[in-house]
Short mmCIF file of C-alpha atoms in Angstrom, two decimals:
data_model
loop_
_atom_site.label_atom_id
_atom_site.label_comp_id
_atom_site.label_asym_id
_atom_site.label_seq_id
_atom_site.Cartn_x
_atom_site.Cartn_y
_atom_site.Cartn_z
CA UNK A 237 -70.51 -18.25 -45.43
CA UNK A 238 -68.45 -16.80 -42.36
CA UNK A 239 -65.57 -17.37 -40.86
CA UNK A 240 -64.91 -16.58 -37.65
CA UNK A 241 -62.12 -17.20 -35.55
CA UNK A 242 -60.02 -15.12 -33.08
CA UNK A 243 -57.55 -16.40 -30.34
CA UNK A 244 -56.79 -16.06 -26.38
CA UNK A 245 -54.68 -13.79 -25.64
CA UNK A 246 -54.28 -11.66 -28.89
CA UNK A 247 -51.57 -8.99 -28.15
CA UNK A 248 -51.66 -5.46 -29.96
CA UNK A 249 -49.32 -6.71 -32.81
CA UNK A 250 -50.92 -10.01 -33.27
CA UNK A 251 -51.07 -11.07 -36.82
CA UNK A 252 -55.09 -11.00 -37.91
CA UNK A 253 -56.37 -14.22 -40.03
CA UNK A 254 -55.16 -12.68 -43.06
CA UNK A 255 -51.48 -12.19 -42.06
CA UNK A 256 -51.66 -8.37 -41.91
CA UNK A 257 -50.74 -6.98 -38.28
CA UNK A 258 -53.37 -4.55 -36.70
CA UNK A 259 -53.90 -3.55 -33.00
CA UNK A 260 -57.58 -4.67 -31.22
CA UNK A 261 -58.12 -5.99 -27.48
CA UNK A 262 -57.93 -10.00 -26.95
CA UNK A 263 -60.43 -11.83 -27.28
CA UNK A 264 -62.48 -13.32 -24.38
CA UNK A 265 -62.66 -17.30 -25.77
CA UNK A 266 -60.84 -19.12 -28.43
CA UNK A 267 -63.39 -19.60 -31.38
CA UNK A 268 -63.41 -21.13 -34.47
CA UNK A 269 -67.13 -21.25 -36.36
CA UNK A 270 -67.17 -22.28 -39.76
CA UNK A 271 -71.23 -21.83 -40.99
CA UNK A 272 -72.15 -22.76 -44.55
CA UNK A 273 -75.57 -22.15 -44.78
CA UNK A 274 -76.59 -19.08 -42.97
CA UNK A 275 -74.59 -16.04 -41.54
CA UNK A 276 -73.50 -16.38 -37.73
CA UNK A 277 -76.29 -15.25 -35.70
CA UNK A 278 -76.70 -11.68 -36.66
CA UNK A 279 -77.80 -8.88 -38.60
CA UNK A 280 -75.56 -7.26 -41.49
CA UNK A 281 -76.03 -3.99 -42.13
CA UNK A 282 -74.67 -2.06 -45.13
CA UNK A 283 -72.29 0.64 -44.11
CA UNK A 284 -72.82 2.18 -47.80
CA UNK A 285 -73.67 5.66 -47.93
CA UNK A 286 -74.67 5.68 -51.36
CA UNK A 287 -77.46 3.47 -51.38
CA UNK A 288 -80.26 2.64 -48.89
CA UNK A 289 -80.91 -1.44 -47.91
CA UNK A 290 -82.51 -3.64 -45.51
CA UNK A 291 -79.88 -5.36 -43.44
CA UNK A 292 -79.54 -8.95 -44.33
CA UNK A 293 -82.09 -11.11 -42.32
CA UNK A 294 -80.38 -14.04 -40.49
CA UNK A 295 -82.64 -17.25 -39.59
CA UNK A 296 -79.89 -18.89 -37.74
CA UNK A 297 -80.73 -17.92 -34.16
CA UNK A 298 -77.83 -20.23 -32.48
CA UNK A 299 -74.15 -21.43 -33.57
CA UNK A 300 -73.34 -24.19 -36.06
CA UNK A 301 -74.12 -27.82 -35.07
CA UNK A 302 -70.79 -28.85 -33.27
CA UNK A 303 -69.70 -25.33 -32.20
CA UNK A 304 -72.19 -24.58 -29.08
CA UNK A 305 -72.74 -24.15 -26.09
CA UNK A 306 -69.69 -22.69 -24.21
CA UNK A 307 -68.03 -20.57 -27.08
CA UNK A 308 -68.08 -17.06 -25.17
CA UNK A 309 -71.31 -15.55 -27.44
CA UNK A 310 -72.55 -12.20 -25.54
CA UNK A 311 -75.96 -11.05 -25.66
CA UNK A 312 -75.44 -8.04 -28.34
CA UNK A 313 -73.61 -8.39 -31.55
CA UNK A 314 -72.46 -5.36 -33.73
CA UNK A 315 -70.64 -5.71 -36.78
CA UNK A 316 -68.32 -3.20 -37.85
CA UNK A 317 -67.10 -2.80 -41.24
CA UNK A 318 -63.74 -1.30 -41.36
CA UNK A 319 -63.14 1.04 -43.79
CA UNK A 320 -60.66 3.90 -42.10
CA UNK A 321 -58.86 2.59 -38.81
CA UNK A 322 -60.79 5.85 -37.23
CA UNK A 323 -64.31 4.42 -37.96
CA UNK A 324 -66.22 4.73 -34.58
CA UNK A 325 -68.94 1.99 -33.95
CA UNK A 326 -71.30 5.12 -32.60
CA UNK A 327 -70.91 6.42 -36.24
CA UNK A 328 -72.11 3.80 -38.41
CA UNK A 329 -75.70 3.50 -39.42
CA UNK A 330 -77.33 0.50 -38.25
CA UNK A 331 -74.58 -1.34 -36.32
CA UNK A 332 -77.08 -3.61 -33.65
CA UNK A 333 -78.10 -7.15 -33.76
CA UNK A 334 -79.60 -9.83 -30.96
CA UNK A 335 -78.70 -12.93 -30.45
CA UNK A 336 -79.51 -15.58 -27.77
CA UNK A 337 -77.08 -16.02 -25.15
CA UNK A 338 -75.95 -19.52 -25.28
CA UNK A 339 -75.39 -21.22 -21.46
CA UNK A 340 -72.08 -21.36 -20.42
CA UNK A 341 -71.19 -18.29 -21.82
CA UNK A 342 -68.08 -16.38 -19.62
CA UNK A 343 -69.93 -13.79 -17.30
CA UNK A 344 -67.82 -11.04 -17.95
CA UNK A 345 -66.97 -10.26 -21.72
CA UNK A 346 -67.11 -6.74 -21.78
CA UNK A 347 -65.96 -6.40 -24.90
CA UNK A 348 -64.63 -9.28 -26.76
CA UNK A 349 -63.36 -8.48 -30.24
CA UNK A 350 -63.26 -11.39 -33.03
CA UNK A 351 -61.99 -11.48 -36.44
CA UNK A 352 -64.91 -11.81 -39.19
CA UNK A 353 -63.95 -12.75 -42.90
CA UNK A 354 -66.68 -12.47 -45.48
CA UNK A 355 -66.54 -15.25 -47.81
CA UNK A 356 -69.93 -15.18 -49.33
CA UNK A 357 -71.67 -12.98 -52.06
CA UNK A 358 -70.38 -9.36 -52.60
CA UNK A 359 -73.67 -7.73 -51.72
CA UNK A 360 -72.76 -4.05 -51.75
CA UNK A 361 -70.41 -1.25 -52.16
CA UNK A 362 -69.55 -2.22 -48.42
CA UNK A 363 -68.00 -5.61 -48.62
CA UNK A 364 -66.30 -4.65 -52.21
CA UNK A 365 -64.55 -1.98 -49.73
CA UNK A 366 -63.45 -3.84 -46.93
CA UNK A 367 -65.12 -7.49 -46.49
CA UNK A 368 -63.87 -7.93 -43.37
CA UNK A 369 -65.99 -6.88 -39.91
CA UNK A 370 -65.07 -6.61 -36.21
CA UNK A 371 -67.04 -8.85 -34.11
CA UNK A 372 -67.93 -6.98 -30.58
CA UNK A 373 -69.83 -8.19 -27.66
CA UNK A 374 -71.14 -5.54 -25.75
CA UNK A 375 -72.64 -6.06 -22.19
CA UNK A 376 -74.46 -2.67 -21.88
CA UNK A 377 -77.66 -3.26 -23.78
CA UNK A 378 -77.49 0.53 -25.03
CA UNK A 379 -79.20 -0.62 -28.40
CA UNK A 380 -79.75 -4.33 -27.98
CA UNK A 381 -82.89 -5.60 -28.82
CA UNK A 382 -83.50 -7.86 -26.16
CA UNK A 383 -81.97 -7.84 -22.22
CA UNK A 384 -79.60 -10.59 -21.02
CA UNK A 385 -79.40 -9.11 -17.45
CA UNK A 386 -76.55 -10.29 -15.57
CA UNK A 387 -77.06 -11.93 -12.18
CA UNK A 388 -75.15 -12.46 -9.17
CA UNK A 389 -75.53 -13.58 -5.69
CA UNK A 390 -72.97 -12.06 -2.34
CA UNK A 391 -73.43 -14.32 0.22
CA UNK A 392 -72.77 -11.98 3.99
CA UNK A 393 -70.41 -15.17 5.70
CA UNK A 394 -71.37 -13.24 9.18
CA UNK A 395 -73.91 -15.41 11.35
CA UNK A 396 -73.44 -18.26 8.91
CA UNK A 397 -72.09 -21.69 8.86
CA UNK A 398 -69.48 -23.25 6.81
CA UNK A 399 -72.28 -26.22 5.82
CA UNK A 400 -74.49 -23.82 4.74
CA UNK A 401 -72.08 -21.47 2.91
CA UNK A 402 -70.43 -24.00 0.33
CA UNK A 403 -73.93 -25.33 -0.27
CA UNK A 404 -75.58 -21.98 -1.19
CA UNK A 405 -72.38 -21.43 -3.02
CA UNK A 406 -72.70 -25.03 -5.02
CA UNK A 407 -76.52 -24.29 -5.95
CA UNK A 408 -75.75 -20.63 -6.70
CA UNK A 409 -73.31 -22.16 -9.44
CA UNK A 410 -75.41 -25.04 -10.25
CA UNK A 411 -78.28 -23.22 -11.37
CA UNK A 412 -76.51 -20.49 -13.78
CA UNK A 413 -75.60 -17.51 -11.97
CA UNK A 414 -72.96 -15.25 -13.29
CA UNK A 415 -70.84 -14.69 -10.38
CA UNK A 416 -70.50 -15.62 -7.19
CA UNK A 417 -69.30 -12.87 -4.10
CA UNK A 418 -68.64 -12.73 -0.66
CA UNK A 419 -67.78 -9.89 2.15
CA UNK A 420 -64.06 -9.28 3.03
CA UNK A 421 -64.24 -8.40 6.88
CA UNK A 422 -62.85 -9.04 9.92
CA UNK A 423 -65.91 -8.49 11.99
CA UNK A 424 -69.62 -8.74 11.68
CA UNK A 425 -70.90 -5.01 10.66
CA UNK A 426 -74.42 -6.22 11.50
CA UNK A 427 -75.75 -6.18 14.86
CA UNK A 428 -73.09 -7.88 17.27
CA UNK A 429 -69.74 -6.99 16.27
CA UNK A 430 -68.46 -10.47 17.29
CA UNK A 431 -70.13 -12.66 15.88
CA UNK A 432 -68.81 -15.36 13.92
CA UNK A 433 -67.91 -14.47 10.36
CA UNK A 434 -65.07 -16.04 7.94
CA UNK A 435 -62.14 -14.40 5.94
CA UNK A 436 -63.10 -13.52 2.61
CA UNK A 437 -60.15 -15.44 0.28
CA UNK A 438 -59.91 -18.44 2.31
CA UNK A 439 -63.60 -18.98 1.31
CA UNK A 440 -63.18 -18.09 -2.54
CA UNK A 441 -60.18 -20.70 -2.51
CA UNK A 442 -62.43 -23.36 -1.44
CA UNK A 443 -64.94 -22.16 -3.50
CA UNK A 444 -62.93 -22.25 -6.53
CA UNK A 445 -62.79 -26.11 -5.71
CA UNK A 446 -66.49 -26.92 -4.89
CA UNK A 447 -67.94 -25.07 -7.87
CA UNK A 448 -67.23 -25.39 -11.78
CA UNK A 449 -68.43 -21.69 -13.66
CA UNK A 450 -69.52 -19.24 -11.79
CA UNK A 451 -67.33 -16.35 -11.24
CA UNK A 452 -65.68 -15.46 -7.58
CA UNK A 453 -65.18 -12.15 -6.23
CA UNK A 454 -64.84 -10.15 -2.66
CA UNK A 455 -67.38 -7.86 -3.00
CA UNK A 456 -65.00 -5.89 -2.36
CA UNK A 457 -61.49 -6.17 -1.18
CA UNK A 458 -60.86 -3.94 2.16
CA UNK A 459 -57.53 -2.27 0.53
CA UNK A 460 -56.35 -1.67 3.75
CA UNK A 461 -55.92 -5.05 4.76
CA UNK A 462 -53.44 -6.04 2.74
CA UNK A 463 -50.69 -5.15 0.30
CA UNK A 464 -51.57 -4.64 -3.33
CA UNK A 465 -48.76 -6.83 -4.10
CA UNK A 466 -50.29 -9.52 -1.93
CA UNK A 467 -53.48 -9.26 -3.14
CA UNK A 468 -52.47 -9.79 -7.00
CA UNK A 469 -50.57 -12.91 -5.47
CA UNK A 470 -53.72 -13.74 -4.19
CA UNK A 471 -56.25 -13.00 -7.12
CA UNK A 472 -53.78 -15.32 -9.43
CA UNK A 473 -53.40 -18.33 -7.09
CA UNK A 474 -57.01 -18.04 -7.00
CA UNK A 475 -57.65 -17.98 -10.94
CA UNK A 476 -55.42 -21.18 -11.13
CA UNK A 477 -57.72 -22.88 -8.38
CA UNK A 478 -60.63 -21.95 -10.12
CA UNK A 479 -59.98 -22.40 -13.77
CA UNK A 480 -60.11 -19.05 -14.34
CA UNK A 481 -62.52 -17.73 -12.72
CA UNK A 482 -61.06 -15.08 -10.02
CA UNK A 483 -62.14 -11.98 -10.47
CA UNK A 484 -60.27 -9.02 -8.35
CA UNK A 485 -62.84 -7.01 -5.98
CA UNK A 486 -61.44 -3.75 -4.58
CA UNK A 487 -62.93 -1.09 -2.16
CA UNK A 488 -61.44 1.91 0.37
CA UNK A 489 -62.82 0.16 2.88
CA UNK A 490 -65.70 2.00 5.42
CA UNK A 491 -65.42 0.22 8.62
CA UNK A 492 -62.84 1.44 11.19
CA UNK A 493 -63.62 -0.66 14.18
CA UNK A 494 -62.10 -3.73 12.26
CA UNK A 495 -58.78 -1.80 11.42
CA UNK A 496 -58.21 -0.74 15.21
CA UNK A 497 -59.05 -3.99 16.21
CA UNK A 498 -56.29 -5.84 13.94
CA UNK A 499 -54.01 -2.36 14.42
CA UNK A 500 -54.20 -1.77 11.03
CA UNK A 501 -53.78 1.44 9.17
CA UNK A 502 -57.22 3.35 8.66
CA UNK A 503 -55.98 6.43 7.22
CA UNK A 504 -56.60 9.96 8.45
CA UNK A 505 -59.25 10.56 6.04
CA UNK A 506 -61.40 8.80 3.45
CA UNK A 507 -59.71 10.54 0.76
CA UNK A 508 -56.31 9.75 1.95
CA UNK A 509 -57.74 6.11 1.36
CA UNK A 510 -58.86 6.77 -1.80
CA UNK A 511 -55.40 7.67 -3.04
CA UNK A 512 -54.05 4.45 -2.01
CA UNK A 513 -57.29 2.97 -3.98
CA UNK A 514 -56.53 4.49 -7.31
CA UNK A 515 -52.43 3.32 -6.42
CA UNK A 516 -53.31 -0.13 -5.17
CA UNK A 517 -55.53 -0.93 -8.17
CA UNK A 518 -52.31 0.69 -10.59
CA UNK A 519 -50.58 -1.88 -8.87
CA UNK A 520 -52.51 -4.84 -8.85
CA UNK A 521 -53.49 -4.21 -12.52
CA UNK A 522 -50.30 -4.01 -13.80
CA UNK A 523 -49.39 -7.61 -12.22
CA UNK A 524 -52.01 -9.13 -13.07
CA UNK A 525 -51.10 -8.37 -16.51
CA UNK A 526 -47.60 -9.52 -16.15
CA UNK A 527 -45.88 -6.36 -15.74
CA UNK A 528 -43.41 -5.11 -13.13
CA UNK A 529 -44.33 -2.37 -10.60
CA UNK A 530 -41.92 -0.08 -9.16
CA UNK A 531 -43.52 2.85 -7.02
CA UNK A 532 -43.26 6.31 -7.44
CA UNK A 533 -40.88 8.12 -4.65
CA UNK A 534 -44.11 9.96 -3.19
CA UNK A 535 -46.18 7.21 -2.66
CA UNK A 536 -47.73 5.01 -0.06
CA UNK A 537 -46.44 1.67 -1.36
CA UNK A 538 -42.03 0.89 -1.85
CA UNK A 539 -42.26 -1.63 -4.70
CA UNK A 540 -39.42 -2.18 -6.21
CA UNK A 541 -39.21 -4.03 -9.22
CA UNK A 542 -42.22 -6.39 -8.53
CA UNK A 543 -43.47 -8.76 -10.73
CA UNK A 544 -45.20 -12.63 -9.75
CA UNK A 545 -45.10 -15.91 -11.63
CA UNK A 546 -47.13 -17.99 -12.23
CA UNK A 547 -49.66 -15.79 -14.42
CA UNK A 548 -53.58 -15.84 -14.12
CA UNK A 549 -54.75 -18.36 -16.69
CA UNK A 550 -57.54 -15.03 -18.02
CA UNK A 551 -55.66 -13.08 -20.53
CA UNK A 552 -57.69 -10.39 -18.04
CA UNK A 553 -58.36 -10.75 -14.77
CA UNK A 554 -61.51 -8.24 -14.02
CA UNK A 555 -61.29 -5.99 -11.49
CA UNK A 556 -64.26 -4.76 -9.49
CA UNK A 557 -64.08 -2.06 -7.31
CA UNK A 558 -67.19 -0.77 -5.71
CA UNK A 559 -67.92 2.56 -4.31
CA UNK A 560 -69.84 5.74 -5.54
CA UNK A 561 -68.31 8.78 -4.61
CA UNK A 562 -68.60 10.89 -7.99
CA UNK A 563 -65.06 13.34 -7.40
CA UNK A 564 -62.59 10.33 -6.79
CA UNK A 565 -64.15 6.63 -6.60
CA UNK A 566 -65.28 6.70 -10.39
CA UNK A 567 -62.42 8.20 -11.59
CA UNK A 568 -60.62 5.17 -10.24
CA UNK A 569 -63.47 3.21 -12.05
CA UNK A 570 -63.04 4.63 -14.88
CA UNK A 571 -58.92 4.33 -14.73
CA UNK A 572 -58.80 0.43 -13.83
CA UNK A 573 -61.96 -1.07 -12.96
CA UNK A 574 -63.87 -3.81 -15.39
CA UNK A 575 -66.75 -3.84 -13.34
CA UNK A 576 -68.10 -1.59 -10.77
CA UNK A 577 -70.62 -1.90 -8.00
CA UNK A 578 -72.86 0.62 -6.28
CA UNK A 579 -75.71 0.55 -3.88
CA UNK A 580 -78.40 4.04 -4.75
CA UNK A 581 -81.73 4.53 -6.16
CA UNK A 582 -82.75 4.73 -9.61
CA UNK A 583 -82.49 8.45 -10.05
CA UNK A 584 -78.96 8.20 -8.40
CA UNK A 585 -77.72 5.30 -10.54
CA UNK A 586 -78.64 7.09 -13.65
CA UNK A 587 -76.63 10.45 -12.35
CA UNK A 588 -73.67 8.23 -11.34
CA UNK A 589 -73.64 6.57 -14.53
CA UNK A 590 -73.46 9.50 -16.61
CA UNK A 591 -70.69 10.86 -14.36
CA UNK A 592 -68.63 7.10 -14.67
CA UNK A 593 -68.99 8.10 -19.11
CA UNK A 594 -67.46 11.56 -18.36
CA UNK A 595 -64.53 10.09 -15.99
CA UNK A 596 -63.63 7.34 -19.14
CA UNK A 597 -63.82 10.79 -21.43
CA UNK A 598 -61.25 12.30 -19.31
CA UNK A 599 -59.00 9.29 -18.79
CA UNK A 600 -59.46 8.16 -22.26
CA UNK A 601 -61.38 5.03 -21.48
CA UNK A 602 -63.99 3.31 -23.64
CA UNK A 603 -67.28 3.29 -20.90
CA UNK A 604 -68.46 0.14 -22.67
CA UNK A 605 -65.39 -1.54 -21.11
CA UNK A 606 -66.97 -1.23 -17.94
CA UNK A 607 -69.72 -3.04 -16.61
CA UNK A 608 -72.02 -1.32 -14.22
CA UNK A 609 -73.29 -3.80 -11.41
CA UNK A 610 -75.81 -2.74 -8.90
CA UNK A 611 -76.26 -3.71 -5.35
CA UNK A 612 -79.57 -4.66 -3.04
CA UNK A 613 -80.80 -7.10 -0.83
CA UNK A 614 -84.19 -9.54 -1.61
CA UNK A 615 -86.38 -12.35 -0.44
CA UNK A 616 -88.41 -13.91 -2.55
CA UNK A 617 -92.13 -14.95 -1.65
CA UNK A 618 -95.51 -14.82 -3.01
CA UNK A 619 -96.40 -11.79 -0.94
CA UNK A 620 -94.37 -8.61 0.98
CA UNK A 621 -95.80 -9.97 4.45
CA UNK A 622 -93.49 -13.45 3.97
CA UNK A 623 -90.98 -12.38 2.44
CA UNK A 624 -90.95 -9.49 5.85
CA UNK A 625 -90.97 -12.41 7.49
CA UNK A 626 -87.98 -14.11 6.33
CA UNK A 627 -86.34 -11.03 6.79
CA UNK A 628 -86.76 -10.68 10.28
CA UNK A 629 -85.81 -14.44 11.32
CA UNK A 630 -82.72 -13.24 9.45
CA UNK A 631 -81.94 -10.14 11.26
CA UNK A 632 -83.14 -11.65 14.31
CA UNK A 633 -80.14 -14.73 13.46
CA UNK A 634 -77.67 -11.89 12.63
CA UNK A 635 -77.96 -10.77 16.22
CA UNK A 636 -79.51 -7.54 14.41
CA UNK A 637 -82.19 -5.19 15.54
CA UNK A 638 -82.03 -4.19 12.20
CA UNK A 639 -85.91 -4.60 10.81
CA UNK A 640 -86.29 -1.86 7.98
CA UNK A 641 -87.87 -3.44 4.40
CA UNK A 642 -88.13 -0.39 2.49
CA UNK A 643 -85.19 0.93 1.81
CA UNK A 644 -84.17 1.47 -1.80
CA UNK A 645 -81.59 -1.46 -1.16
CA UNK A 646 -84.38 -3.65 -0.28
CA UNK A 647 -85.99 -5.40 -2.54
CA UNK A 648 -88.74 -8.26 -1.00
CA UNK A 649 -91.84 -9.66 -2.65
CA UNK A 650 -92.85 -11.46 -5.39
CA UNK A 651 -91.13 -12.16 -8.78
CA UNK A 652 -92.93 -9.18 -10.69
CA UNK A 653 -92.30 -6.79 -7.96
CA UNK A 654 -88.56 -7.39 -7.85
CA UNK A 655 -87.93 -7.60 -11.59
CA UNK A 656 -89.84 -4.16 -11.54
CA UNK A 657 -87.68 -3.15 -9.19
CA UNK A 658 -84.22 -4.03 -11.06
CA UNK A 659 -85.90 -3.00 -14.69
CA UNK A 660 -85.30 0.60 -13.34
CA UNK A 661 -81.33 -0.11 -12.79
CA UNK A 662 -81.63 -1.88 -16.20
CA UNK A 663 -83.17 1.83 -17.35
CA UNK A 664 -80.54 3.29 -15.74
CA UNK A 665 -77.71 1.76 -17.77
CA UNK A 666 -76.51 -1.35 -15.45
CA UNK A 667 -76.99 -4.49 -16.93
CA UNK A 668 -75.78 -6.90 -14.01
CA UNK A 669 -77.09 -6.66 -10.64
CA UNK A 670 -75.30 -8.26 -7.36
CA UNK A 671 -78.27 -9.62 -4.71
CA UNK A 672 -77.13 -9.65 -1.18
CA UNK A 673 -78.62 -12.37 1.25
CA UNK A 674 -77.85 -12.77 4.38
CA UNK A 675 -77.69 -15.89 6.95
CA UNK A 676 -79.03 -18.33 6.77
CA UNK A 677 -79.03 -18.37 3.20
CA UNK A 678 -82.23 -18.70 1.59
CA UNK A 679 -82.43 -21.51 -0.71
CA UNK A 680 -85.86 -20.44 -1.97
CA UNK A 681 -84.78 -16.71 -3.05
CA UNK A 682 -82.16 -18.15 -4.78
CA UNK A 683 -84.30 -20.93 -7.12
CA UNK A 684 -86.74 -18.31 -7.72
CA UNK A 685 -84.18 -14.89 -8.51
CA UNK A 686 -83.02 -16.23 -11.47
CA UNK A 687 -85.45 -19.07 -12.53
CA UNK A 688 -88.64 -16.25 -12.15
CA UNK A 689 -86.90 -12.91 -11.77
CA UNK A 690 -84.24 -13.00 -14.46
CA UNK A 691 -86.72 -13.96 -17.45
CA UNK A 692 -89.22 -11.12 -16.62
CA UNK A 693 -86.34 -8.85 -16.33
CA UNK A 694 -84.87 -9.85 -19.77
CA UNK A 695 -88.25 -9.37 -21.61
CA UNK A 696 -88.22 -6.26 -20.02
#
């Protein structure tokens, strides 16, 4: 049998189940399984160099009666025997399993590490070794044998009504999605400049209370507009509203008109607001996680001795900062981001994503930590010509002159031709994708993205 049990949050001394002290990241749930007849969910594989095995078959395909749903299972599952503190997971010999994704799972485990005690039959020169294995989720699907593609939905508040925005919001959570976005500006950048559009946190905060799961993000915070110090204020009031759900979406920020309007500071150049990026996210990371800030002589911010109470209930807030310029943005990816967002095509998302690995090389980040969302906009309908349609009645709403439906961004049709559509992001290492809709909110895109999209995506 296994035992499996790992606690939230698990610092870098915490004791592990068998009293001995040894430093791994927290743990995304609290989890206790106890399984006397088969082996969790998973495949074992024999890390023994000597001798040549099949991995141990498991029949088991969901948790322990009692024990699910809810319990913070990810969709891959690689067990790592430890034999030398240096062993790398890319080193050992068969180290992927599958399992199904149980509902309710938390929509952001990057990387979840749990304690595993073998308890059963010594099969092999492996257990004799070590008998205990890591437990890791891993989003990326690098070697998974089946897709869990992550969904979310941004809805654009320009144009739209408050009616209409908490109940999009309410069925988006109802009906599984992952997380749950909307924009953070000042002024509509579609068509008409003044139309009517609401501030981003004020409608997360009453989100938080009219939903129960889904995640909640700006997709993504206009750095500019407020201090960083603020905005971790901010990002924790909101995880205590939601239950743990807030989840910290960072950008440059693109549109000027907005700042002169509200006489804020734009910045002389887009790299100048780039640097105060890659310090504002420093900044709000390090609060988020409880620590004090105190900023360096040279730069833009004067903390001094910072720190907030009360703490986010997450042992770790995500951040998500979106943006894909290659020489700056995704080294601040790579430096503090848990998820990242970017709008390209295929070819572009592939080239992007190779250059995020080499930023985490340089900054000494694990890329697996990351998890690489994509951006587009879709309708859903049983042919191109109505889902056009829909389109224009919303552009034509939006005040918009904007009619384009071909852009790589833009993804309208049926079910097969959008999941074809997002299977090349999936080939080009994101595993979450972030659909844009504008107002009014289309009720029928959202039923049919993830009840008809999502499963032709994940069976690829």
């Amino acid at each position: 049998m296994f035992r499996i049990s790992a606690a939230s949050p698990l610092s870098p001394a915490s004791p592990s189940p068998d009293g001995r002290k040894r430093s791994f990241p927290p743990a995304a749930a609290r989890l206790e399984v106890l399984n006397t007849s088969d082996p969790i969910s998973a495949r074992i594989a024999s890390n023994d160099s000597r001798r040549s095995r099949r991995p141990v078959s498991n029949r088991n395909m969901n948790p322990p009666p009692g024990h699910g749903p809810g319990l913070g299972w990810g969709p891959e599952i690689r067990w790592t025997p430890i034999v030398r503190r240096s062993d790398s997971i890319a080193n050992l010999r068969n180290p992927r399993a599958a399992i199904s994704r149980c509902a309710g799972a938390p929509a952001f485990d990057v990387r979840a590490t749990l304690w595993v005690e073998w308890t059963g039959p010594v099969r092999s020169g492996a257990d004799r070794r070590g008998g205990r294995y890591w437990l890791e989720f891993v989003t990326r699907g690098l070697e998974a044998t089946m897709t869990d593609f992550r969904m979310g939905i941004m809805l654009a508040s320009q144009a739209a009504t408050w009616p209409d925005t908490i109940e999009a919001a309410r069925r988006v959570d109802r009906l599984g999605y992952d997380h749950l976005w909307t924009w953070d500006h000042l002024h509509a950048i579609i068509g008409d400049k003044l139309q009517p559009i609401f501030e981003g946190y004020t409608v997360l905060g009453a989100w938080a209370t009219a939903t129960e799961r889904v995640k909640l993000g700006l997709l993504v915070g206009a750095n500019p507009f407020r201090n960083p110090g603020v905005v971790a204020k901010a990002v924790a009031t909101l995880d205590h509203v939601s239950n743990g759900r807030a989840i910290a979406g960072l950008g440059a920020a693109w549109f000027e008109y907005e700042h002169i309007a509200h006489g804020i500071d734009f910045g002389t150049s887009v790299g100048q607001r780039l640097a105060w990026l890659d310090e504002a996210s420093a900044a709000i990371r390090t609060l988020l996680d409880g620590g004090t800030v105190t900023s360096e002589p040279d730069g833009h911010y004067a903390f001094h001795e910072l720190e907030h109470h009360p703490r986010p209930l997450q042992a770790r807030v995500p951040i998500m900062i979106g943006g894909g310029g290659e020489k700056k943005t995704l080294r601040t990816v790579a430096r503090h981001a848990d998820l990242w967002n970017v709008s390209a095509p295929p070819a572009d998302l592939a080239r992007k994503n190779a250059i995020l690995d080499e930023h985490c090389a340089a900054e000494g980040r694990d890329p697996a930590a990351i998890t690489r969302t994509s951006g587009c906009w879709a309708v859903i309908r049983d042919t191109r010509a109505e889902a056009e349609r829909v389109w224009a009645a919303q552009m034509a709403s939006n005040r918009s002159g904007l009619r384009e439906s071909d852009g790589f961004r833009n993804f309208f049709g049926p079910p097969e031709l959008v999941a074809e559509k997002l299977l090349e992001h999936v080939a080009a290492g994101f595993s979450s994708t972030i659909i844009e809709l504008a107002a009014p909110f289309d009720l029928e895109t959202i039923d049919r993205l993830i009840g008809e999209v999502k499963p032709l995506v994940d069976r690829g």
